[in-house]
Coordinates of C-alpha atoms in Angstrom, one line a residue:
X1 CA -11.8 -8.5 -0.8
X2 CA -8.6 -6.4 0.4
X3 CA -8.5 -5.0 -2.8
X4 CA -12.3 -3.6 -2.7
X5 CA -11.9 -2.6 0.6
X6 CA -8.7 -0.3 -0.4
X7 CA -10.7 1.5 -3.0
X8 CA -13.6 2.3 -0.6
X9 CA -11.0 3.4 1.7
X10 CA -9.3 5.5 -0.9
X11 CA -12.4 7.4 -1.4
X12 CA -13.1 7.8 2.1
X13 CA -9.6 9.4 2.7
X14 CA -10.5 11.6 -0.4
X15 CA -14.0 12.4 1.0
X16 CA -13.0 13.0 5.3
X17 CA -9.8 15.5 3.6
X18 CA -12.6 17.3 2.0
X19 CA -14.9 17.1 4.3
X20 CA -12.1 18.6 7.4
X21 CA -11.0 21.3 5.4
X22 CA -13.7 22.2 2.4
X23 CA -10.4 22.7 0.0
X24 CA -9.7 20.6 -2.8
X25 CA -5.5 21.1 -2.2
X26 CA -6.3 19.0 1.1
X27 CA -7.5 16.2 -1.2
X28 CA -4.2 16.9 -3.1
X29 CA -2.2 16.4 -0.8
X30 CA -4.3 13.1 0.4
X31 CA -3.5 11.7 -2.8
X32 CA 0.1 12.6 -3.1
X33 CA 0.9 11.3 0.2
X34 CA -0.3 8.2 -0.9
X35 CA 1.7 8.0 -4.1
X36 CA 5.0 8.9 -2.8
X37 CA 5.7 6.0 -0.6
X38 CA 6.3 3.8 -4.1
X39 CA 9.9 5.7 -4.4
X40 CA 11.1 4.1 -1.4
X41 CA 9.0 1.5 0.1
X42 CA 8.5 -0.6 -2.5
X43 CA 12.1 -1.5 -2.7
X44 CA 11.9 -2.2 1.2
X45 CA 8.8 -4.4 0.8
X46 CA 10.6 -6.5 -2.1
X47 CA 13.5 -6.9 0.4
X48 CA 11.6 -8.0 3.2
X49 CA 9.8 -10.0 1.1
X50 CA 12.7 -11.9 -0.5
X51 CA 14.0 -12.6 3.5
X52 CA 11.0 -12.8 5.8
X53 CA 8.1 -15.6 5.8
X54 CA 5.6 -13.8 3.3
X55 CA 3.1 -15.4 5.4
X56 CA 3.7 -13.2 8.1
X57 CA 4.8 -10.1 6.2
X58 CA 1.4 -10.2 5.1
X59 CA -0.7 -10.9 8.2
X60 CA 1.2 -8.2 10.0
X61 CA 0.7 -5.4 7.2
X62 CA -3.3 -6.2 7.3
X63 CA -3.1 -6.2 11.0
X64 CA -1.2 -3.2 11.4
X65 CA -3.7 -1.6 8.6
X66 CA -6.7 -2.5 9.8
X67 CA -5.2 -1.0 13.4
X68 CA -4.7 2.5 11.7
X69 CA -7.0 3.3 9.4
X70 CA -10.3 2.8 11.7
X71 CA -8.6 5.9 13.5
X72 CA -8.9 8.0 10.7
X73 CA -12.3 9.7 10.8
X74 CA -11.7 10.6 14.4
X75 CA -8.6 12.3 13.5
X76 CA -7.8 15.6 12.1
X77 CA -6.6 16.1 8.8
X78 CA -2.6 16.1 10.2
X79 CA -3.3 12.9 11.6
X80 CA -5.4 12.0 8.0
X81 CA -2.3 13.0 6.3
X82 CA -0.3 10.6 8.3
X83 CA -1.9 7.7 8.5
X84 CA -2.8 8.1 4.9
X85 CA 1.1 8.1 4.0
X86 CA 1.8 5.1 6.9
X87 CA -1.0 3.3 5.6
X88 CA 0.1 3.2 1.9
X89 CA 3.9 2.3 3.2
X90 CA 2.8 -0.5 5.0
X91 CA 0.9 -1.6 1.5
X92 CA 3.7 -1.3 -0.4
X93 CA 5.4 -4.0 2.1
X94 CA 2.7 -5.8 1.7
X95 CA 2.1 -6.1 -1.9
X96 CA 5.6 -7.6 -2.8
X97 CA 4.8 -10.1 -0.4
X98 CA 1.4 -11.4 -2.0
X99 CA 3.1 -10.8 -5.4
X100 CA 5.6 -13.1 -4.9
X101 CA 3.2 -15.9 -3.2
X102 CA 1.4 -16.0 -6.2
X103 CA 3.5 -18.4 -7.9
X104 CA 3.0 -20.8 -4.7
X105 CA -0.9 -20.8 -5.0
X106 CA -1.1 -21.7 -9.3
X107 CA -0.3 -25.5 -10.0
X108 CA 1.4 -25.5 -13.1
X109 CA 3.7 -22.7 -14.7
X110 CA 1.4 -22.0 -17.6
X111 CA -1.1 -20.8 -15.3
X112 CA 0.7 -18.0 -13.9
X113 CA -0.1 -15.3 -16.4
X114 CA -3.6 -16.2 -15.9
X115 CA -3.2 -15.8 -12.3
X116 CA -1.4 -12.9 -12.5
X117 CA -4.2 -11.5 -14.7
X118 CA -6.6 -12.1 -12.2
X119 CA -4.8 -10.5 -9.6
X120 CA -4.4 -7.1 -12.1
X121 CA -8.4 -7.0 -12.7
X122 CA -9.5 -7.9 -9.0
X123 CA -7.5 -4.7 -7.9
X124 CA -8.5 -2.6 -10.5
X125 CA -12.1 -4.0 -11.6
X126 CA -12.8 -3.6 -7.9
X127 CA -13.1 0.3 -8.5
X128 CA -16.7 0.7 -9.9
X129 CA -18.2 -1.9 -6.4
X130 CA -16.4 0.3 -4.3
X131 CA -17.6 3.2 -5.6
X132 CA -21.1 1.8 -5.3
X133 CA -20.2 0.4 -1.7
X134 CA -18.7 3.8 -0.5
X135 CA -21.7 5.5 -1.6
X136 CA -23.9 3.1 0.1
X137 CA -21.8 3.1 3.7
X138 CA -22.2 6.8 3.9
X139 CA -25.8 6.5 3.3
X140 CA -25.9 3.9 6.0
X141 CA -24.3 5.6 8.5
X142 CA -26.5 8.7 8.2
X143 CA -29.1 6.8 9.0
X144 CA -27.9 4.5 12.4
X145 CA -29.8 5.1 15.1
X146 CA -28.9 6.5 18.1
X147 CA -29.0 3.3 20.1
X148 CA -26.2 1.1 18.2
X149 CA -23.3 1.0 19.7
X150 CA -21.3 4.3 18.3
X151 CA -24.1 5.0 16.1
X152 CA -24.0 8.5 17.6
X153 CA -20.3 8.4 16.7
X154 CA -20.6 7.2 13.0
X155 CA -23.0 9.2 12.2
X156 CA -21.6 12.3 13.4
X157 CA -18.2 10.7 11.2
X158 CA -19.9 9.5 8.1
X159 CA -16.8 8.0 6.8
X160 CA -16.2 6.2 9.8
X161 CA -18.2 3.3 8.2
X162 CA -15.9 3.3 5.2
X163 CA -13.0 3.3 7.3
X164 CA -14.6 0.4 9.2
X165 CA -15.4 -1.7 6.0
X166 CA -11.9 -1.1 5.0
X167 CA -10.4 -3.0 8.5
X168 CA -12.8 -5.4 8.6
X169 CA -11.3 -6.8 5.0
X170 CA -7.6 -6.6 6.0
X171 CA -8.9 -8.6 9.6
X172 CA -10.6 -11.0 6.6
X173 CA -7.8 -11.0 4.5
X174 CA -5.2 -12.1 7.3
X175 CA -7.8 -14.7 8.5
X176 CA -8.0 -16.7 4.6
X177 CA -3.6 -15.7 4.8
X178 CA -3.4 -18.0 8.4
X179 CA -5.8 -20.6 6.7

């Protein structure tokens, strides 16, 4: 569910860059912000993964990213280019972290691969739905009226809904971690 919500967020962060600045280098640099974290906090995530209660590395990452990234359409695109680059180091903290649970959740070693597999094509198979599910926010939230609560708002922010889908599967995501 994290995983889907990711992509749609990764689209909307490609989307609200061009949409700020009409200039495909904004996009650029969205995207290369969110690739350089690997170099350095991947390592950190692997360490804090190894010495902290992955339980609560976990819970904390999707808490602290579902915090940030509903700011993001209200932002400008200096504050799109940081919480894009703060939002993919927290990620790489987290990832380690569910990586190395996996182990825990498979019952006999022979599974692993398998489960391991299905991690892989959940993250990546999850591109074409949120695609689809991207596209259908943005539709949605040129069309909420007036009288919802921030309808006004997300309409005016079309990605806001993206955004919004994206929290609300880290807040989901930390709910099935504390189960």
């Amino acid at each position: 569910v994290s995983g889907l919500g990711d992509w749609v967020a990764t689209l909307a962060f490609i989307a609200l860059a061009f949409g700020i600045t009409k200039n495909q280098t904004a996009v650029a640099v969205v995207l290369i912000l969110r690739l350089v974290p690997p170099i350095f906090a991947a390592p950190v995530g692997g360490l804090l993964a190894d010495r902290l209660d992955r339980r609560l590395v976990m819970v904390t990452c999707d808490l602290l990213r579902a915090g940030l990234i509903v700011l993001v359409p209200f932002l400008g695109i200096v504050g799109l280019y940081v919480i894009a680059f703060v939002h993919e180091c927290i990620s790489l903290v987290f990832l380690p972290a569910r990586d190395a649970s996996v182990p825990l959740l498979v019952d006999a070693e022979e599974q692993l691969p398998l489960a391991n597999g299905l991690m892989l094509a959940s993250s990546f198979g999850a591109i074409p739905l949120a695609a689809a599910t991207f596209g259908a926010l943005r539709l949605a939230a040129s069309h909420i009226p007036a009288w919802v609560p921030f309808g006004t708002a997300m309409r005016a922010h079309p990605t806001s809904t993206a955004f919004l889908f994206d929290a609300v599967t880290f807040l989901f995501s930390a709910l099935m971690i504390v189960r």
